[in-house]
Coordinates of C-alpha atoms and ligand atoms in Angstrom, one line a residue:
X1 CA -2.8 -3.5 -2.6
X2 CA -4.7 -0.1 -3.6
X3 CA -4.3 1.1 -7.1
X4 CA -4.7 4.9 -7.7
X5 CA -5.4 5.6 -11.5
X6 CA -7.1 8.7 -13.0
X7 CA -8.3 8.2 -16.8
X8 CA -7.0 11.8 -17.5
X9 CA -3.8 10.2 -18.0
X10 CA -5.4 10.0 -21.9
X11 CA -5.6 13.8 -22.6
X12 CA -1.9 14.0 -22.9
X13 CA -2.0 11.6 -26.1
X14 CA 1.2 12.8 -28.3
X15 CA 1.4 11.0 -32.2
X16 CA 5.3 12.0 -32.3
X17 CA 8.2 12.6 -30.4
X18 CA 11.6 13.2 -31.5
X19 CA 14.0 10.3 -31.0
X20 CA 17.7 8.9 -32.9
X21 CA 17.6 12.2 -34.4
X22 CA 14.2 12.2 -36.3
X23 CA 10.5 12.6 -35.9
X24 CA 9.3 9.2 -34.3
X25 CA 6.1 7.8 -33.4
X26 CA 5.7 8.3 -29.9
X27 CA 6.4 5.7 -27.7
X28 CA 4.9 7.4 -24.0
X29 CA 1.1 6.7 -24.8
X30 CA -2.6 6.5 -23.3
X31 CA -2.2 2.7 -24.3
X32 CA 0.5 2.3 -21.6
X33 CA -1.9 3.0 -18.5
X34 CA -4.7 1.0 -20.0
X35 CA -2.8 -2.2 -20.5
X36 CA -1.2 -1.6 -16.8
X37 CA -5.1 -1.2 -16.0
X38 CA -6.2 -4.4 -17.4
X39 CA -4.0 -6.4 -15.6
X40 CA -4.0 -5.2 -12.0
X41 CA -7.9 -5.5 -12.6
X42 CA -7.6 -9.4 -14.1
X43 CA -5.0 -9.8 -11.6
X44 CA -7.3 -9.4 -8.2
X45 CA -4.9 -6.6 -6.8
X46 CA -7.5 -4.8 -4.9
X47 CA -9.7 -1.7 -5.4
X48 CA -8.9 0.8 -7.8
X49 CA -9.6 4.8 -6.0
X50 CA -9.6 7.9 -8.2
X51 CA -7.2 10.4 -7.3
X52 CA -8.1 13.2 -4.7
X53 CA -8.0 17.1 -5.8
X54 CA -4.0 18.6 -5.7
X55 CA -3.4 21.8 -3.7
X56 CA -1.0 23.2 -5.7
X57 CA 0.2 25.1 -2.3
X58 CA 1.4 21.5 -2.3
X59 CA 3.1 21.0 -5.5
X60 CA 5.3 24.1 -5.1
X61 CA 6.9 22.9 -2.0
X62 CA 8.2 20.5 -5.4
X63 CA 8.1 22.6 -8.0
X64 CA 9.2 26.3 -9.3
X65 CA 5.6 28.8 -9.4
X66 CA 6.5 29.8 -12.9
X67 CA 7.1 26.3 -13.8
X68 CA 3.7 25.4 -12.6
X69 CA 2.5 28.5 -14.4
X70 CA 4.4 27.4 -17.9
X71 CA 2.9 24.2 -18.2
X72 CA -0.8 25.5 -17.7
X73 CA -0.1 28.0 -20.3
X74 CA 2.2 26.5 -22.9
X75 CA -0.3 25.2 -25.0
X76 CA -2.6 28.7 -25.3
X77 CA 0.9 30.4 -26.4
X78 CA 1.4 27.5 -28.8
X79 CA -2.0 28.3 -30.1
X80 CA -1.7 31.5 -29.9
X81 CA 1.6 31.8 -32.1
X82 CA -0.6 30.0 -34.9
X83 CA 1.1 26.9 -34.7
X84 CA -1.1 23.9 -36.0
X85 CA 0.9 20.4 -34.9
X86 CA -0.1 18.3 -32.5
X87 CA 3.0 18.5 -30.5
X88 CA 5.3 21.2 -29.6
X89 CA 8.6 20.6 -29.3
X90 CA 11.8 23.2 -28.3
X91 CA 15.2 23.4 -29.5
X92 CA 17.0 25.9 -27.8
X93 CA 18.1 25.9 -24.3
X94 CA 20.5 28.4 -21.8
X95 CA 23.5 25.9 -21.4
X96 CA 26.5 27.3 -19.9
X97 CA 27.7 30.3 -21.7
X98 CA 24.2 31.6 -21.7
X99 CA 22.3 33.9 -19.8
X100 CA 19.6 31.5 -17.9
X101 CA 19.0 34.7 -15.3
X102 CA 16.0 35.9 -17.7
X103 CA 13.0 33.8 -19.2
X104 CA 12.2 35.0 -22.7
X105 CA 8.7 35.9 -23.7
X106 CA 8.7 34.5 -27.3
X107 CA 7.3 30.6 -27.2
X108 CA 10.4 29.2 -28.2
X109 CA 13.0 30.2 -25.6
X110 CA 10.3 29.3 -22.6
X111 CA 10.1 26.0 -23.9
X112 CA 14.0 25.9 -23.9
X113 CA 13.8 27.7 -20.4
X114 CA 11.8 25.5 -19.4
X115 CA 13.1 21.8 -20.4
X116 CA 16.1 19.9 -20.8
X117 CA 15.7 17.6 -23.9
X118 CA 13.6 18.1 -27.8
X119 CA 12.3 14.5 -26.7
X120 CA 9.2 15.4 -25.0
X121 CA 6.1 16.2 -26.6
X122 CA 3.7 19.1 -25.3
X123 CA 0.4 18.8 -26.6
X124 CA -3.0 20.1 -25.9
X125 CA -3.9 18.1 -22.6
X126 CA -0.4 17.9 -21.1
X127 CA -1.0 20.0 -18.1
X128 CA -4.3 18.4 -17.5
X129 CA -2.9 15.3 -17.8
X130 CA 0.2 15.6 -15.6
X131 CA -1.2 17.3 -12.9
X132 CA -3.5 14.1 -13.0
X133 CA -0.8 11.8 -12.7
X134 CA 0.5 14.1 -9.6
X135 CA -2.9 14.0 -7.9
X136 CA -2.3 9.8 -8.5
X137 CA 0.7 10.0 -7.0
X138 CA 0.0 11.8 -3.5
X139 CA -3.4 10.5 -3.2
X140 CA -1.0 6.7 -3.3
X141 CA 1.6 8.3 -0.6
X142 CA -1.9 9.5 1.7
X143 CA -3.0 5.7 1.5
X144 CA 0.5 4.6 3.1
X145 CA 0.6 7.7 5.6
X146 CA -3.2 6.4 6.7
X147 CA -1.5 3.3 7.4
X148 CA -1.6 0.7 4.1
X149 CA 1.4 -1.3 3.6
X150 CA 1.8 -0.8 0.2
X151 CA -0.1 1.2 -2.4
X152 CA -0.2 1.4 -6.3
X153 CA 0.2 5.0 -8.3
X154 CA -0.5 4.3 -11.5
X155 CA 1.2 7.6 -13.1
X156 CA 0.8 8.7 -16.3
X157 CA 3.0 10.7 -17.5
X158 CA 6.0 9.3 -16.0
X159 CA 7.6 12.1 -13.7
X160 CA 11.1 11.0 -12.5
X161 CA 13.3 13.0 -15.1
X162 CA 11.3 16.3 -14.4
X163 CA 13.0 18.8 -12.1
X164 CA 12.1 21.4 -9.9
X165 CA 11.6 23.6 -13.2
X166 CA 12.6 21.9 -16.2
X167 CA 10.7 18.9 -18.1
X168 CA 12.3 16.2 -20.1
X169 CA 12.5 12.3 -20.7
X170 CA 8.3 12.5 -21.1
X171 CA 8.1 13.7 -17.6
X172 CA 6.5 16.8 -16.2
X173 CA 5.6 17.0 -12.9
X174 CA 8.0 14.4 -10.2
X175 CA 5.3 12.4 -9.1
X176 CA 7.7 10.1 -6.9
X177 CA 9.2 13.2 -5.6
X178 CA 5.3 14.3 -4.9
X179 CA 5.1 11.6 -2.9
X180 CA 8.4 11.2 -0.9
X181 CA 7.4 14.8 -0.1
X182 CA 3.9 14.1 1.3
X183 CA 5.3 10.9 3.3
X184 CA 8.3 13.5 4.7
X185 CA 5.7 16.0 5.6
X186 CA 3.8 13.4 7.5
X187 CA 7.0 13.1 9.5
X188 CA 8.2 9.8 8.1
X189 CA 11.8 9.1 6.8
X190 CA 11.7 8.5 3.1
X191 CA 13.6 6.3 0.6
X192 CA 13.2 6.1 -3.0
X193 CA 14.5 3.3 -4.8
X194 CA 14.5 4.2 -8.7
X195 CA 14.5 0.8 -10.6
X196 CA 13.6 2.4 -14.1
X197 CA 16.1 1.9 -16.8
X198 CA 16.9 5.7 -16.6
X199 CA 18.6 7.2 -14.5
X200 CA 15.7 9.6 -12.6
X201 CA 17.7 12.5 -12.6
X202 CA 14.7 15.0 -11.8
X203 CA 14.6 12.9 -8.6
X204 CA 18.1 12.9 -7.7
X205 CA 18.1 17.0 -8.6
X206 CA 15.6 17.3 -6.0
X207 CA 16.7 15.5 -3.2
X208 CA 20.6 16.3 -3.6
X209 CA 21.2 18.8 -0.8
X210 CA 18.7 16.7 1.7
X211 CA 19.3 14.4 4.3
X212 CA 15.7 13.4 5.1
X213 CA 15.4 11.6 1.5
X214 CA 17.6 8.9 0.9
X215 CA 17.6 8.5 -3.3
X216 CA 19.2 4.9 -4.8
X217 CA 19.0 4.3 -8.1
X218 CA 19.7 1.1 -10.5
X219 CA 19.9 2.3 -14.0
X220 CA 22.2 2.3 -17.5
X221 CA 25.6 3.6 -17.1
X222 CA 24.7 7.5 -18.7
X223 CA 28.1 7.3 -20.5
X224 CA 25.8 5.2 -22.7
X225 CA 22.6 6.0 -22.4
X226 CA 20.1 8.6 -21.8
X227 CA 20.1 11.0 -19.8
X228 CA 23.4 11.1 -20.2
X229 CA 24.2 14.5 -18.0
X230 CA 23.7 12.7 -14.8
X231 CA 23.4 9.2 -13.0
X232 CA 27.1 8.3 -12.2
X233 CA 28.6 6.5 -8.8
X234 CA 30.2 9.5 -7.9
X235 CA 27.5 11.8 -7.6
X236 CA 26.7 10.9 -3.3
X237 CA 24.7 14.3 -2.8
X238 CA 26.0 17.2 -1.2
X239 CA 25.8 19.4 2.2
X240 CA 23.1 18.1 4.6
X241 CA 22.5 15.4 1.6
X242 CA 25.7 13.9 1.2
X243 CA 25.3 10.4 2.0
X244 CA 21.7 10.5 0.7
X245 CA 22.1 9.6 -2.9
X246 CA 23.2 6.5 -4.3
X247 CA 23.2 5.8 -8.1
X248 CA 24.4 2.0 -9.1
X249 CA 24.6 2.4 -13.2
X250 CA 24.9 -1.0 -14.8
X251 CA 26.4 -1.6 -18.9
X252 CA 24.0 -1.7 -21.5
X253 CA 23.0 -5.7 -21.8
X254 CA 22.7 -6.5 -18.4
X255 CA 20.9 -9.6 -17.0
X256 CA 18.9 -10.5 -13.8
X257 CA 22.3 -11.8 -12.8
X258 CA 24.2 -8.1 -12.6
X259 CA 20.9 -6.4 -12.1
X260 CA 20.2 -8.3 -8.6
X261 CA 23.5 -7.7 -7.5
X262 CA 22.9 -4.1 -7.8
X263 CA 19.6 -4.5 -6.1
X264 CA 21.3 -6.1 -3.4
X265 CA 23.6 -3.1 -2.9
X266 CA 20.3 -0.7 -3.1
X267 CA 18.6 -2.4 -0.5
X268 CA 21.6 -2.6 1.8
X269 CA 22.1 1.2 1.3
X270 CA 18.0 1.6 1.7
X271 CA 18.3 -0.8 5.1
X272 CA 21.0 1.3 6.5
X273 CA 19.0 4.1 6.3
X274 CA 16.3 2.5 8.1
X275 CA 13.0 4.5 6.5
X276 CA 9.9 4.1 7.8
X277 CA 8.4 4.4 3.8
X278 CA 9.7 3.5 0.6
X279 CA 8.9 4.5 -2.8
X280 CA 9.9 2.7 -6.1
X281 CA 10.0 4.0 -9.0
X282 CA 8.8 1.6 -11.1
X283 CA 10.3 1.6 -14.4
X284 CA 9.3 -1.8 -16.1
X285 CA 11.3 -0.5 -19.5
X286 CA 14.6 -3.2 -18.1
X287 CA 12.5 -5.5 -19.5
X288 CA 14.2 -7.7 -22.3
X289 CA 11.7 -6.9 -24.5
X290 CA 11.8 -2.9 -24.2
X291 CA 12.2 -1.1 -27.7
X292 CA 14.3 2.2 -26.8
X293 CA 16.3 0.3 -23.6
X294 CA 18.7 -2.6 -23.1
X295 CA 18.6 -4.1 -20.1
X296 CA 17.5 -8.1 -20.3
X297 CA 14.7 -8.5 -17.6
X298 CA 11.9 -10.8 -17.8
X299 CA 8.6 -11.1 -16.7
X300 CA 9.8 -13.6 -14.3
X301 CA 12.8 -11.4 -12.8
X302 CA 10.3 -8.8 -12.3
X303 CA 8.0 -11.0 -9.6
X304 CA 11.8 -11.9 -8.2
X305 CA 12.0 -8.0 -8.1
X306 CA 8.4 -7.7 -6.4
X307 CA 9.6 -10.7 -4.3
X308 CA 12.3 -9.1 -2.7
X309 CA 11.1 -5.4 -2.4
X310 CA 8.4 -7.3 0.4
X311 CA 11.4 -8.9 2.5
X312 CA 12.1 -5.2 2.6
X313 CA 9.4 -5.3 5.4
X314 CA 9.1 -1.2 4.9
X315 CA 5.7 0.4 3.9
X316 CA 6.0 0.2 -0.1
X317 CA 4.5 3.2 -2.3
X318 CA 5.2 1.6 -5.9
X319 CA 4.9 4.6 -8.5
X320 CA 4.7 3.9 -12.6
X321 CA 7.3 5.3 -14.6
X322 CA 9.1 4.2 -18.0
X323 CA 8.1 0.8 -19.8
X324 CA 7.5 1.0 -23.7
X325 CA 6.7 -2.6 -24.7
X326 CA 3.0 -2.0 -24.3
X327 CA 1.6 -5.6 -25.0
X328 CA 4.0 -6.8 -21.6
X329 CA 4.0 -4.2 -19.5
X330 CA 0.8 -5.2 -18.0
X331 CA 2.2 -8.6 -17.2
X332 CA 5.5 -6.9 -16.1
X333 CA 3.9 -4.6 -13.7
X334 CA 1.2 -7.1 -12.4
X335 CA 4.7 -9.7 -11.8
X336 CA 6.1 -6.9 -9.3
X337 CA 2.7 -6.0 -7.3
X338 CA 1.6 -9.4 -6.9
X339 CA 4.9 -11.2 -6.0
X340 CA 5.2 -8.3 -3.6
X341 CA 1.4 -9.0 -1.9
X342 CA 3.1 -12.7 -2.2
X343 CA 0.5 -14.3 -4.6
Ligands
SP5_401 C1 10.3 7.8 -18.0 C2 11.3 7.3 -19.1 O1 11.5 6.1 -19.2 N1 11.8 8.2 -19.9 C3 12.7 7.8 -21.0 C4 13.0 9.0 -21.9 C5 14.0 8.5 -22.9 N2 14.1 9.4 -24.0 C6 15.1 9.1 -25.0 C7 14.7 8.1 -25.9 C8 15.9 7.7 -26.8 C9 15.5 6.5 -27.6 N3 16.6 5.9 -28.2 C10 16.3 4.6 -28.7 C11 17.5 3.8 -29.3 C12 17.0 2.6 -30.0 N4 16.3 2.8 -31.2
ZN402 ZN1 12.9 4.9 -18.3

């Protein structure tokens, strides 16, 4: 299998993030991609490719113009209002019972405009680093729609809580969107199976009202857990969509044993739909040993995961997401890819 990886990942490289109601240490870091690095490299996966240039003609058929435009400029208006951290975070945002039919002009309110949580740090390289990650996500789905059975996006940022305009959960752009986009556009039907411990809520936005995207997704019951505003069984998509969204959320605490029978239930719903690509979002933060999540995967459930993705038989685009216990995720992520290639 093909990695894609792009070291720009490292320009977005945030001390602090805002977390349990203080100023935390950041937990979304360069160290994340390196470690997942080092192990596809020690474990013989195959050749690692940089990304190819993004058209962003491409990236709007995804996300909102301004958007696009917000992020490349937030940090020059950060700047510019003489602020002096390393990260920039907002704190006010257009909920129902305020106007959202106008984007402010002062810092502040386009940051609320244009996000949904105070948990994700903007800092000087975001954009460059995002739109990195993107580019490492389509060049991944362009390896599958030349024909590869499976490929490796090795994202950094994450991108599956990021809407069409709003950013949150340390995502930015949607890179597994991105890519069930490019596969769709190549004419192939699509499903994204979502195995991070979040619910992916960006992706699930976007694909809600479409029929040519199937979107399943195994994650913590959002009563309990983050991102609490979406991610329950009830939510099945709507208009030409409905049918195509499938969200299986599991009580904090549970095991390979309740976890599999979820995945069971996703891959039944993915095998109805009969797709001629898949996409995971790979979350590896189910892992036991995660420190914001609570799920109780091991390194040994994740090759059982990898394992039974492959029976799948369905060209396989695996896309990084979450995962914050840095000195395993190497060994998680490696556990997936290579039980999937069946080593
Ligand atoms: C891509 C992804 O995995 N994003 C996750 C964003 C989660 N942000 C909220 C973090 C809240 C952490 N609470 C930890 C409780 C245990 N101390
Ligand atoms: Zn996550």
């Amino acid at each position: 299998m093909k990695t894609v990886y792009s070291p720009d990942h490292a320009c977005h490289h945030p001390r602090h993030e805002i977390s349990d109601g203080a100023l935390k240490a950041a937990v979304e870091i360069p160290s994340r991609a390196e470690m997942v690095l080092a192990a596809v490299k020690a474990a013989g996966l195959g050749e690692i490719l940089p990304p190819t240039p993004l058209e962003r003609a491409f990236v709007e058929r995804i996300h909102e113009p301004a958007y696009i435009d917000f992020l490349e400029g937030v940090w020059d208006e950060t700047v510019a209002a003489g602020r002096t951290e390393e990260e920039a975070f907002p704190f006010v945002w257009p909920t129902p019972g305020l106007r959202a039919d106008r984007v402010p002009t002062h810092l502040d309110g386009r940051m609320g405009f244009y996000s949904f949580d105070a948990g994700t740090p903007l800092t000087n390289g975001t954009f460059a680093a995002a739109w990195s990650s993107a580019s490492v996500a389509v060049t991944a789905a362009d390896l599958i729609a030349a024909g590869e059975g499976s490929a490796f996006a090795l994202c950094r940022p994450p991108g599956h809580h990021a809407m069409s305009a709003r950013y949150g959960g340390y995502c930015f752009f949607n890179n597994a969107a991105l890519a069930a986009e490019r596969l769709a556009a190549g004419g192939r039907r699509v499903a994204i199976l979502d195995v991070d411990y979040h619910h992916g809520n960006g992706t699930q936005a976007i694909f809600f009202e479409r029929g040519d995207v199937l979107f399943v997704s195994i994650h913590a019951d959002p009563d309990q857990e983050y991102p609490y505003f979406l991610g329950h069984a009830d939510e099945i998509g709507e208009g030409a969509g409905e049918g195509a969204n499938l969200n299986l959320p599991l009580p904090l605490g549970s095991d390979w044993a309740t976890w599999s029978k979820a995945l069971e239930l996703a891959l039944a719903s993915v095998e109805r739909a009969g797709p001629d690509a898949l996409v995971i979002s790979l979350g590896l933060d189910p892992y036991e040993g995660d420190p914001i999540s609570q799920f109780k995967l091991t390194t040994d459930d994740f090759s059982r995961l990898g394992e039974r993705l492959a029976k799948a038989g369905v060209p396989t685009l695996f896309v990084l997401e979450g995962g914050y216990a840095v000195e395993a995720l190497g060994a998680n992520c490696a556990a997936v890819l290579t039980a999937f290639e069946g080593k």
